[in-house]
PDB file of C-alpha atoms in Angstrom:
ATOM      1  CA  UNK H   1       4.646   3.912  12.327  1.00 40.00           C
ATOM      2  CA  UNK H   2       6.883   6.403  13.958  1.00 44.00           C
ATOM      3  CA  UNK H   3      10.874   7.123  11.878  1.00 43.00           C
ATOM      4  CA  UNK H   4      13.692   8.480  13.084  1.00 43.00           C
ATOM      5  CA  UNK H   5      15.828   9.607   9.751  1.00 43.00           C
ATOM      6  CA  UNK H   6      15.639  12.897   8.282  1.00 44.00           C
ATOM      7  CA  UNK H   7      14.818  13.803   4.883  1.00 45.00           C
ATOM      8  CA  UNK H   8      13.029  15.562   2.475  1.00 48.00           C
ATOM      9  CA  UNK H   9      10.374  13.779   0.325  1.00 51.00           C
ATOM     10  CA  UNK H  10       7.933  11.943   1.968  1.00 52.00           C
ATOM     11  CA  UNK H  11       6.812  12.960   5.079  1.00 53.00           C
ATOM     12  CA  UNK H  12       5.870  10.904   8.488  1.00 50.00           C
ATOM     13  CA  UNK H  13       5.385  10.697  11.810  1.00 50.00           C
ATOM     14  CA  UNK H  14       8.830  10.714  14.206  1.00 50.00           C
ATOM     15  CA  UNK H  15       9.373   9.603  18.102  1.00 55.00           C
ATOM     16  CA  UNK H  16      11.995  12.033  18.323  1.00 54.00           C
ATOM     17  CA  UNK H  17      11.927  15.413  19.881  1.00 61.00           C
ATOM     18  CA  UNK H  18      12.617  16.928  16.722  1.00 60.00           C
ATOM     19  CA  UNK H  19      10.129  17.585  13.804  1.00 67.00           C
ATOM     20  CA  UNK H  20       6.577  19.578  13.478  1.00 75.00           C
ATOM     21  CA  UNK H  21       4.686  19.261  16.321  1.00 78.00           C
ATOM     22  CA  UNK H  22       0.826  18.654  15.057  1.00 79.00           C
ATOM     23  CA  UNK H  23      -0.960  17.236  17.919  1.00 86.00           C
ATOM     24  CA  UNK H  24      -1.137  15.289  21.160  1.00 85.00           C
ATOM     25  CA  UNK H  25      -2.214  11.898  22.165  1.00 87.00           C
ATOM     26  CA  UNK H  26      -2.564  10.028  25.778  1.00 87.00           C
ATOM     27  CA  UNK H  27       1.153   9.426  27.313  1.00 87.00           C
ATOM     28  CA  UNK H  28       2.124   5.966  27.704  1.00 80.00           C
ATOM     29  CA  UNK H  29       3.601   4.459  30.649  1.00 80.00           C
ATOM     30  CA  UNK H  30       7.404   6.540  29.869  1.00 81.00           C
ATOM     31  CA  UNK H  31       6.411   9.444  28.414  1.00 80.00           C
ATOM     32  CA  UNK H  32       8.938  11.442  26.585  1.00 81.00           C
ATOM     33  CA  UNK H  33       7.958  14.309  25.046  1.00 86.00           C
ATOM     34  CA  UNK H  34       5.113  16.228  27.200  1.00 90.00           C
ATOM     35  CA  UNK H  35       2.856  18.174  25.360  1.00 89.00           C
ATOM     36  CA  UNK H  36       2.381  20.705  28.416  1.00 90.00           C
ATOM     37  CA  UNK H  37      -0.426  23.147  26.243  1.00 92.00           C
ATOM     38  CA  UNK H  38      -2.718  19.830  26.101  1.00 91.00           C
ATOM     39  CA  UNK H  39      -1.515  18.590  29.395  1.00 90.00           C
ATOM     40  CA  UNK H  40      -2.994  21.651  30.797  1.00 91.00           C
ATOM     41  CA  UNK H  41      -6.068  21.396  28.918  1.00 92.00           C
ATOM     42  CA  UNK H  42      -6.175  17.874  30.017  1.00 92.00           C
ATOM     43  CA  UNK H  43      -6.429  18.488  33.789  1.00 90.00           C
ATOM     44  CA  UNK H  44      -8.806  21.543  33.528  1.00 92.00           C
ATOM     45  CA  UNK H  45     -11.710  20.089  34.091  1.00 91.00           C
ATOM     46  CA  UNK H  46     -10.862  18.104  37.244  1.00 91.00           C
ATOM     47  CA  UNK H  47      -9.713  21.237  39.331  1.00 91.00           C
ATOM     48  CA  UNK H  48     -12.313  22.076  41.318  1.00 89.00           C
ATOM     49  CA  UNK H  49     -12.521  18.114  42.430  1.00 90.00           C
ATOM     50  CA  UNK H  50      -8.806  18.257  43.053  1.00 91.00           C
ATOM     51  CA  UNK H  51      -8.777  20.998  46.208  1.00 88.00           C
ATOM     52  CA  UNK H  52      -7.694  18.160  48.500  1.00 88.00           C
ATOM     53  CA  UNK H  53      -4.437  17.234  45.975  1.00 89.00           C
ATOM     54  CA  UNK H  54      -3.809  21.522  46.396  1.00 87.00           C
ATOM     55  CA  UNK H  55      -3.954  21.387  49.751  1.00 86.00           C
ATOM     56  CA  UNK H  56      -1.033  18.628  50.136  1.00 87.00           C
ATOM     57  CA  UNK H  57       1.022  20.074  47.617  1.00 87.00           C
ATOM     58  CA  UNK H  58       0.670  23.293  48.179  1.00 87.00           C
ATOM     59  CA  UNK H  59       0.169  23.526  44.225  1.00 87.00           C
ATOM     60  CA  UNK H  60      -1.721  25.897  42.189  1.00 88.00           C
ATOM     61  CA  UNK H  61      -3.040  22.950  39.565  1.00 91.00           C
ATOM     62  CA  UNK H  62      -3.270  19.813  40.274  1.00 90.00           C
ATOM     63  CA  UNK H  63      -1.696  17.366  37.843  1.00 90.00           C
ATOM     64  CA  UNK H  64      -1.945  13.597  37.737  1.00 89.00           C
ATOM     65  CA  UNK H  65      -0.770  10.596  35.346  1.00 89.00           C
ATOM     66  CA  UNK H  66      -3.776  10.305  33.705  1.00 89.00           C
ATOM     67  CA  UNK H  67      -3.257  13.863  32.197  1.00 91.00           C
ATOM     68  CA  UNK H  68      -0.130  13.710  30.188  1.00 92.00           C
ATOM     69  CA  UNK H  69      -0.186  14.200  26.941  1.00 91.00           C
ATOM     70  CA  UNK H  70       2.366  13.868  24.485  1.00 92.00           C
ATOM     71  CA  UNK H  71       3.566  15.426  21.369  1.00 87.00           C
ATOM     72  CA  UNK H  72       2.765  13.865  17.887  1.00 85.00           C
ATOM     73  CA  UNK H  73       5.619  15.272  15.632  1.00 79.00           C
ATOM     74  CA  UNK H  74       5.790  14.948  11.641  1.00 72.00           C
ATOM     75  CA  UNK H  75       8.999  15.031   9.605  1.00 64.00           C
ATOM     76  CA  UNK H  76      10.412  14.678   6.720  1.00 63.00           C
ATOM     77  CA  UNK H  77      12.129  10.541   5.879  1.00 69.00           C
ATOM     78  CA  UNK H  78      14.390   9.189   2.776  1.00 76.00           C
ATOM     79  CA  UNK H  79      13.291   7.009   0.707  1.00 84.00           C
ATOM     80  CA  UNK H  80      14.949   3.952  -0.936  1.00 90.00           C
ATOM     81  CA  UNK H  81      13.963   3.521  -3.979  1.00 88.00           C
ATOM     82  CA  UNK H  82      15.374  -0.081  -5.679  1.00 90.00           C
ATOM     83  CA  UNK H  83      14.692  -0.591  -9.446  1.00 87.00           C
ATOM     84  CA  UNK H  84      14.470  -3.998  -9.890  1.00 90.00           C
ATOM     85  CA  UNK H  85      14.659  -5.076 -13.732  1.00 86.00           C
ATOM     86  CA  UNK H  86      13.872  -7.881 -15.821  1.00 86.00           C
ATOM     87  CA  UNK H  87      17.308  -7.878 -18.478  1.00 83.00           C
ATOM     88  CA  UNK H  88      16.159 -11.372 -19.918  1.00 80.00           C
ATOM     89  CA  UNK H  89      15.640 -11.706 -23.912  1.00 64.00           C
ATOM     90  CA  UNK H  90      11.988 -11.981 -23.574  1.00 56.00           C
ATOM     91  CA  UNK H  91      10.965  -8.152 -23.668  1.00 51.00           C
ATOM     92  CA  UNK H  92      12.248  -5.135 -25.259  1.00 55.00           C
ATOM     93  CA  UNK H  93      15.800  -5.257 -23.004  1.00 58.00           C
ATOM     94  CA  UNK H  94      17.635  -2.510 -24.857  1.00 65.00           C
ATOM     95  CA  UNK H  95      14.262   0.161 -24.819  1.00 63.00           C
ATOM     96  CA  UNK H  96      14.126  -0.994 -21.149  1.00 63.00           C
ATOM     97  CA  UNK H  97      17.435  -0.614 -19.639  1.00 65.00           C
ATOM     98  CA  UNK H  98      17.736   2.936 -21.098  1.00 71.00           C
ATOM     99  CA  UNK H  99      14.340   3.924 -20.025  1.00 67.00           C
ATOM    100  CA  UNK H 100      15.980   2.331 -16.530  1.00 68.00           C
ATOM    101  CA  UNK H 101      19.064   4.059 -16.581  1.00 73.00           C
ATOM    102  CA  UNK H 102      17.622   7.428 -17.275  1.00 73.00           C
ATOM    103  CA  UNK H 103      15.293   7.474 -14.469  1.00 71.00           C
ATOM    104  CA  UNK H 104      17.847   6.935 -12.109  1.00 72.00           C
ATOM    105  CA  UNK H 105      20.070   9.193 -13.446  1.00 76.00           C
ATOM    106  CA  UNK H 106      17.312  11.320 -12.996  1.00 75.00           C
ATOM    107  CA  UNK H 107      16.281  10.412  -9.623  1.00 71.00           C
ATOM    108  CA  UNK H 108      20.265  10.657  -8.499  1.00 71.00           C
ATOM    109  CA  UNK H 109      20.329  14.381  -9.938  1.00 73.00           C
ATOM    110  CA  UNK H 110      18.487  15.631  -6.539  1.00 66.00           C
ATOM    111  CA  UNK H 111      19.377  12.453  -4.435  1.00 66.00           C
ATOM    112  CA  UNK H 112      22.055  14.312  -2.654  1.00 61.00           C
ATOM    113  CA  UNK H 113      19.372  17.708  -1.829  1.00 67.00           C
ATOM    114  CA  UNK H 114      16.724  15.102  -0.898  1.00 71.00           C
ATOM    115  CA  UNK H 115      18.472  12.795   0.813  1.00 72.00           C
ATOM    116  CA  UNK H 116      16.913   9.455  -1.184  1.00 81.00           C
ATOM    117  CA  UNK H 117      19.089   6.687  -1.912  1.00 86.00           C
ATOM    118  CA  UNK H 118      18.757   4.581  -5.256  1.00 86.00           C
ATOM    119  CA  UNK H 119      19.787   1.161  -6.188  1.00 89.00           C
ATOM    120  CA  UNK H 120      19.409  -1.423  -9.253  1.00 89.00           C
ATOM    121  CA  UNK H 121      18.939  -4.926  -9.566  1.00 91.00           C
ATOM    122  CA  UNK H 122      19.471  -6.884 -12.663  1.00 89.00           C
ATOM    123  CA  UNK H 123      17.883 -10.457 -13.339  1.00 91.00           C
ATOM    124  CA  UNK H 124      18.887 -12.559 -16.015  1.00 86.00           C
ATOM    125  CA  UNK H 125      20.265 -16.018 -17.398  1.00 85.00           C
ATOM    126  CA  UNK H 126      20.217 -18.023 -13.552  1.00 84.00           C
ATOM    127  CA  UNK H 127      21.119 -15.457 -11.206  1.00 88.00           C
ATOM    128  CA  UNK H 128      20.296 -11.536 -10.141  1.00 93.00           C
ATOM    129  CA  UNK H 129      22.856  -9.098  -9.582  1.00 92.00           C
ATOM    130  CA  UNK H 130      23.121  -6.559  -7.248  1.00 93.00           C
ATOM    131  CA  UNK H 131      24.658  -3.843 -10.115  1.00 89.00           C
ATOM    132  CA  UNK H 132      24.132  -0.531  -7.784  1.00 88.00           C
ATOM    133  CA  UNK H 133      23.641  -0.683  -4.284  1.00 91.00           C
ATOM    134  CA  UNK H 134      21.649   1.647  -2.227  1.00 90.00           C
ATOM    135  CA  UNK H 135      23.768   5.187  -3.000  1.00 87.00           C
ATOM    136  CA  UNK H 136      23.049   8.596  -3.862  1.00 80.00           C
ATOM    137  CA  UNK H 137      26.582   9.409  -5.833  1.00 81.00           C
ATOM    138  CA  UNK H 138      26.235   9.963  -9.686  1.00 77.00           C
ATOM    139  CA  UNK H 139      29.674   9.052 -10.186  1.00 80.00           C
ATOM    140  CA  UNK H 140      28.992   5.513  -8.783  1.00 79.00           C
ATOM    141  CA  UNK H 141      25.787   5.261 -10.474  1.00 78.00           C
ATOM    142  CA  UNK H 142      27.341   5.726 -14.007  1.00 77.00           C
ATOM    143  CA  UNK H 143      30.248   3.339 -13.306  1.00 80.00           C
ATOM    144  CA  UNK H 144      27.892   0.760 -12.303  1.00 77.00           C
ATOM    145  CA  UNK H 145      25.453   1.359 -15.563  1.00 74.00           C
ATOM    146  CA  UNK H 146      28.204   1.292 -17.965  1.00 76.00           C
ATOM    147  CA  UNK H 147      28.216  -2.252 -18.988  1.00 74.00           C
ATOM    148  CA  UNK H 148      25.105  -3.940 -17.650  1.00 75.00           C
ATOM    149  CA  UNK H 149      24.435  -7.553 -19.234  1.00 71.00           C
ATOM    150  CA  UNK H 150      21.352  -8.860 -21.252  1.00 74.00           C
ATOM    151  CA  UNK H 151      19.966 -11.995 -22.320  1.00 75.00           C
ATOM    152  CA  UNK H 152      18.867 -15.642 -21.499  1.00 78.00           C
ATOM    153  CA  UNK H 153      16.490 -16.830 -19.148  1.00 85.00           C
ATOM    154  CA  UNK H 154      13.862 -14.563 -16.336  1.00 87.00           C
ATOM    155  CA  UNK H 155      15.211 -15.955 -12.461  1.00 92.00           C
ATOM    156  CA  UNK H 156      12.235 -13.911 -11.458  1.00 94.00           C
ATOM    157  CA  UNK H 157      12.160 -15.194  -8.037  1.00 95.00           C
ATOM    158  CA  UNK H 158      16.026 -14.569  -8.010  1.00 94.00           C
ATOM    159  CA  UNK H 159      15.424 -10.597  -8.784  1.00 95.00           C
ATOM    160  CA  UNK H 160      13.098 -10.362  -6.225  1.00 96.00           C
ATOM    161  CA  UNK H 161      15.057 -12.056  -3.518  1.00 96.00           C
ATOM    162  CA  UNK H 162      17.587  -9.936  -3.631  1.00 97.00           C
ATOM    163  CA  UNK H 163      15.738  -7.049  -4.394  1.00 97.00           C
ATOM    164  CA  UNK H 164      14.295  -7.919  -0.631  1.00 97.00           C
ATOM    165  CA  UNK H 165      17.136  -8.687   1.156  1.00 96.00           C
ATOM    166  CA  UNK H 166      19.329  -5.363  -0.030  1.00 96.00           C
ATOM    167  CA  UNK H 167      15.823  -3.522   1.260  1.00 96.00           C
ATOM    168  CA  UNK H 168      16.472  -5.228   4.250  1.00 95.00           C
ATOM    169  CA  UNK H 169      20.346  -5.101   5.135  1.00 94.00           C
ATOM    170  CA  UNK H 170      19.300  -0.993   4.282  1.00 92.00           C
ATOM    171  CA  UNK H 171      16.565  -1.184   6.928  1.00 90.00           C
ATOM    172  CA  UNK H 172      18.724  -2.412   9.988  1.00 90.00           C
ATOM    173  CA  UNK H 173      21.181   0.003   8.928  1.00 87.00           C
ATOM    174  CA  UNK H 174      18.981   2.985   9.027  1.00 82.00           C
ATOM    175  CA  UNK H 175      15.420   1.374  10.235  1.00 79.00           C
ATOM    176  CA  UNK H 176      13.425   4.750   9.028  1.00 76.00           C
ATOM    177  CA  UNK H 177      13.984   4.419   5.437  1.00 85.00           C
ATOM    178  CA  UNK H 178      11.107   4.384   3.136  1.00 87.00           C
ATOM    179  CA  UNK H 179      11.841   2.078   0.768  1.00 91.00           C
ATOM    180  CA  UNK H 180      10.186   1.736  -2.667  1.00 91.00           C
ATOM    181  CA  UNK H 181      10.579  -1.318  -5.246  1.00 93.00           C
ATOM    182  CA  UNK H 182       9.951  -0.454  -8.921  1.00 88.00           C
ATOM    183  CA  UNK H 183      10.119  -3.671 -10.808  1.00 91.00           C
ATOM    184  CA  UNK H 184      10.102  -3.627 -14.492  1.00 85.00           C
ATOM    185  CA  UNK H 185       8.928  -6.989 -15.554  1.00 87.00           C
ATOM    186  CA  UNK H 186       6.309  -9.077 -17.747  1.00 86.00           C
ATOM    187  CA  UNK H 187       6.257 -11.486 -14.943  1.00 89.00           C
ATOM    188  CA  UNK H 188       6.619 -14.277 -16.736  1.00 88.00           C
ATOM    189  CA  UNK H 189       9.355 -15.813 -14.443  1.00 89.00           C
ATOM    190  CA  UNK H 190      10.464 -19.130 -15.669  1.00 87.00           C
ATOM    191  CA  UNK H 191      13.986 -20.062 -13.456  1.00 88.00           C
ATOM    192  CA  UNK H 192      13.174 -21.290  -9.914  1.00 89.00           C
ATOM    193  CA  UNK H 193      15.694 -21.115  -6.792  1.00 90.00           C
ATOM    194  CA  UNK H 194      14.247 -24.137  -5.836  1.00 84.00           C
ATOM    195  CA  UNK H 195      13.801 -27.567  -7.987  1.00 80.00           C
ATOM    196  CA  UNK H 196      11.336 -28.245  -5.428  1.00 83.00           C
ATOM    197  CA  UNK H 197       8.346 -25.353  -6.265  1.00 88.00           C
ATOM    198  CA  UNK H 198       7.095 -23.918  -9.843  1.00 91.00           C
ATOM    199  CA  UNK H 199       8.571 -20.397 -10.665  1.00 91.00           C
ATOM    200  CA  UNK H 200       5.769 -18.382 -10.726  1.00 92.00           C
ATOM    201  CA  UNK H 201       4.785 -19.542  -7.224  1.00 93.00           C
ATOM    202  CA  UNK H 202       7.892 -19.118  -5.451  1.00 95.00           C
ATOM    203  CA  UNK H 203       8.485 -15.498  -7.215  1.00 95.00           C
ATOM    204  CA  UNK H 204       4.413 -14.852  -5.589  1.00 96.00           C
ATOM    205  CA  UNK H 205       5.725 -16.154  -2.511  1.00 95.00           C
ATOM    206  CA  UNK H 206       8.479 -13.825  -2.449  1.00 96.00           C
ATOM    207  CA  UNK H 207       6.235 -11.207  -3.671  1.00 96.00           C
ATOM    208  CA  UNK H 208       3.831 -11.633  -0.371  1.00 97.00           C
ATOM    209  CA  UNK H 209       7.057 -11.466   1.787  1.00 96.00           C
ATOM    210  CA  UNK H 210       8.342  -8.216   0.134  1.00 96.00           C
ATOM    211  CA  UNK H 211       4.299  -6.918   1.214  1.00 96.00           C
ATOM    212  CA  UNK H 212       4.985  -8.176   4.695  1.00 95.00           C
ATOM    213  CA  UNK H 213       7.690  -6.063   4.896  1.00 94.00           C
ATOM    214  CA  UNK H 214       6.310  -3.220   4.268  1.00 91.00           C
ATOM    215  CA  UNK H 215       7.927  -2.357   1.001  1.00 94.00           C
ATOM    216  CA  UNK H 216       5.951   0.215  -1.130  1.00 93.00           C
ATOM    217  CA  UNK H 217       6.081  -1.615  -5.019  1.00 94.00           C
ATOM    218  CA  UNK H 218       5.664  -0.300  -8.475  1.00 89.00           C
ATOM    219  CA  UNK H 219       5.174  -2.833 -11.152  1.00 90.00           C
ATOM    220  CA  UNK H 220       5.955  -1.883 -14.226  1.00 84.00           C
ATOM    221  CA  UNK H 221       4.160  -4.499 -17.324  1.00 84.00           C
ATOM    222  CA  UNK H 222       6.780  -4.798 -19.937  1.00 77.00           C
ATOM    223  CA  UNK H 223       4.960  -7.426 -22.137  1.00 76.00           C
ATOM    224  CA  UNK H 224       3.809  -6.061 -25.510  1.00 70.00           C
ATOM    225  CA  UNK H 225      -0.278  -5.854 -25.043  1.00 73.00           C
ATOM    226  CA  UNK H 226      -1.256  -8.350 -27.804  1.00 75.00           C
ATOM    227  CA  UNK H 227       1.134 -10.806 -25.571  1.00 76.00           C
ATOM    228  CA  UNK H 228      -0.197 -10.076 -22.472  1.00 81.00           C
ATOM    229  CA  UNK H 229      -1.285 -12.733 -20.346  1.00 86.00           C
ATOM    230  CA  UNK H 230      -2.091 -10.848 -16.942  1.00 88.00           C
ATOM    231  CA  UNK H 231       1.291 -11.955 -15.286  1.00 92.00           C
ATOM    232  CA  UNK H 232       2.387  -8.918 -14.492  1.00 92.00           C
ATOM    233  CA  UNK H 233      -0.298  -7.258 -12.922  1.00 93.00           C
ATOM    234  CA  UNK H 234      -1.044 -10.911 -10.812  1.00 95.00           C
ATOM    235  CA  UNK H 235       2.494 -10.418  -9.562  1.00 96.00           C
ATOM    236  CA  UNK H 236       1.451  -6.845  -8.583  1.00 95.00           C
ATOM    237  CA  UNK H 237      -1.568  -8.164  -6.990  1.00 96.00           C
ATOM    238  CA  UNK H 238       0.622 -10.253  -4.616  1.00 96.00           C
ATOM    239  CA  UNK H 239       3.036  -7.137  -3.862  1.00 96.00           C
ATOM    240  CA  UNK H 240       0.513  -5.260  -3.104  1.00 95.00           C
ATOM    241  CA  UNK H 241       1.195  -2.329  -5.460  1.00 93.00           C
ATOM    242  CA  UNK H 242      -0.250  -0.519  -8.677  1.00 90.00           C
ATOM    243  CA  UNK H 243       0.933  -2.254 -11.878  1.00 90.00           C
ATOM    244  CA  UNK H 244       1.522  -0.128 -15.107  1.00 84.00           C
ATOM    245  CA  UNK H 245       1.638  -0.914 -18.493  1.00 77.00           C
ATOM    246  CA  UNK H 246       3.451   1.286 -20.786  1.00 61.00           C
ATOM    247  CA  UNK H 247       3.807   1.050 -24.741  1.00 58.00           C
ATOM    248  CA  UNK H 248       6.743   2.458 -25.191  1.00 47.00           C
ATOM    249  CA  UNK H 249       8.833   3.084 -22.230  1.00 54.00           C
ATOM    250  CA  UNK H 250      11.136   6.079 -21.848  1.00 58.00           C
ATOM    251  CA  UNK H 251      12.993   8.053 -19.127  1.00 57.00           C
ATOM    252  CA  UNK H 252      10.606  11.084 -18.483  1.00 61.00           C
ATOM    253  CA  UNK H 253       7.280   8.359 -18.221  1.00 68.00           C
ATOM    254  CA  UNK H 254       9.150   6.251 -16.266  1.00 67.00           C
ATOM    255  CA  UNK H 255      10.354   8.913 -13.619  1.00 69.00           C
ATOM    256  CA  UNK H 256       7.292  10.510 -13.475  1.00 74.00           C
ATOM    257  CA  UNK H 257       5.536   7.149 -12.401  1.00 72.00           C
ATOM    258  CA  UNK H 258       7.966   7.169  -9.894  1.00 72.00           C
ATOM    259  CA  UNK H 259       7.627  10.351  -8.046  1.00 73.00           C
ATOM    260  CA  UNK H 260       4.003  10.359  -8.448  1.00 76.00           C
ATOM    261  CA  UNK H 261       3.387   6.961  -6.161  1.00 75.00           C
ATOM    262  CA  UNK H 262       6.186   8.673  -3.688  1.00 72.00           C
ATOM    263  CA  UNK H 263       3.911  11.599  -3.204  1.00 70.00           C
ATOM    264  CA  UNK H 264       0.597   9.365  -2.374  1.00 69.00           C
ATOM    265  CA  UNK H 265       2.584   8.378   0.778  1.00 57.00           C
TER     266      UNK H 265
END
């Protein structure tokens, strides 16, 4: 997968001719950005079978198609990272929204040097709610926190939705974002978007397409472990991403979960 967008976390390979160059691989049909050093090396061995190609050109070295290499060049991206939280009465909502909030208060601290942007989305009652989009401004960030509502039923699928399609709108804005979902849930979704399938396997369902995407997930279990009935982590199974389960949730645990599945990448 080759990214465009600078940054300053996580780092990947880039088409453009900007970046670390760290190797060289066969040209395609348009190349764009010869790597002349293994070019060279390329045609080396065919010179003394080339003295005809000399002769014609009057050329030194003889070059052909076949030998162009191109540069492979490594930068650093931005990440997205979208916090995606369960504010239903069925869990622990006060110890998990401030856990939530502090993490990306956290995370927003060095947004700005590190060019990541972060985002929350709150599920609860019959609908999820967009409260932050994708930014990297504290100010915005706190406004947005201030008052966040609890309560009622889990519109699982709802959360994720959502979650998925601000990923998305971010993507064909800036297509080299990394994006990251870190959903705080027990999984135990029980409000479907559609009369027409069961909740938990439309919010799977949605959890597959958020894989397809290629959307980097963090699950974390918020049901109390005598409760637990494996929702959480099946949910994570679907996503395609590690699920944790933490007793008592705070700001420092959570953030460090965070940054330490950014820096497998």
């Amino acid at each position: 997968m080759t990214r465009r967008q600078s940054g300053r976390r996580s780092t990947t390979r880039t088409d453009r001719k900007r970046g670390r160059y760290v190797r060289a691989r066969q040209a395609g049909e348009k190349p764009r950005d010869i790597a002349f050093d293994a070019t060279l090396r390329a045609a080396a061995p065919f010179q003394m079978v080339r003295g005809e190609q000399k002769q014609e050109t009057g050329m030194a070295y003889a070059l052909r198609k076949t030998d162009l290499q191109e540069k492979v060049r490594v930068r650093k991206a931005a990440n997205l990272i979208m916090f995606t939280v369960d504010a239903s009465w069925s869990m622990a909502v006060s110890e998990r929204m401030q856990a939530t909030k502090g993490a990306i208060m956290s995370l927003l601290t060095d947004a700005y040097q590190r060019r990541d942007r972060v985002g929350l989305v709150v599920f609860q009652k019959d609908r999820a709610s967009l409260v932050l989009p994708p930014t990297n401004s504290v100010v915005l960030a706190k406004e947005a926190m201030a008052d966040i509502p609890v309560g009622g039923k889990t519109p699982l699928s709802a959360g994720l939705l959502l979650t998925y399609e601000a990923v998305m709108r971010e993507k064909n804005l800036n297509p080299d974002v990394m994006p990251m979902m870190i959903l705080l849930t027990d999984g135990a979704g029980n409000v479907s978007i559609s009369d027409s399938v069961s909740p938990q396997d439309e919010a799977h369902s949605i959890a597959r397409k958020i894989q397809e995407a290629d959307i980097r997930t963090v699950t974390i279990n918020m049901e109390h472990v005598a409760f637990d009935q494996g929702l959480a982590q099946r949910l994570a199974d679907q996503l395609g991403g590690p699920c944790y389960t933490l007793a008592q949730i705070r700001a420092d645990s959570l953030l460090d979960t965070v940054r330490a599945e950014m820096d497998k990448i």
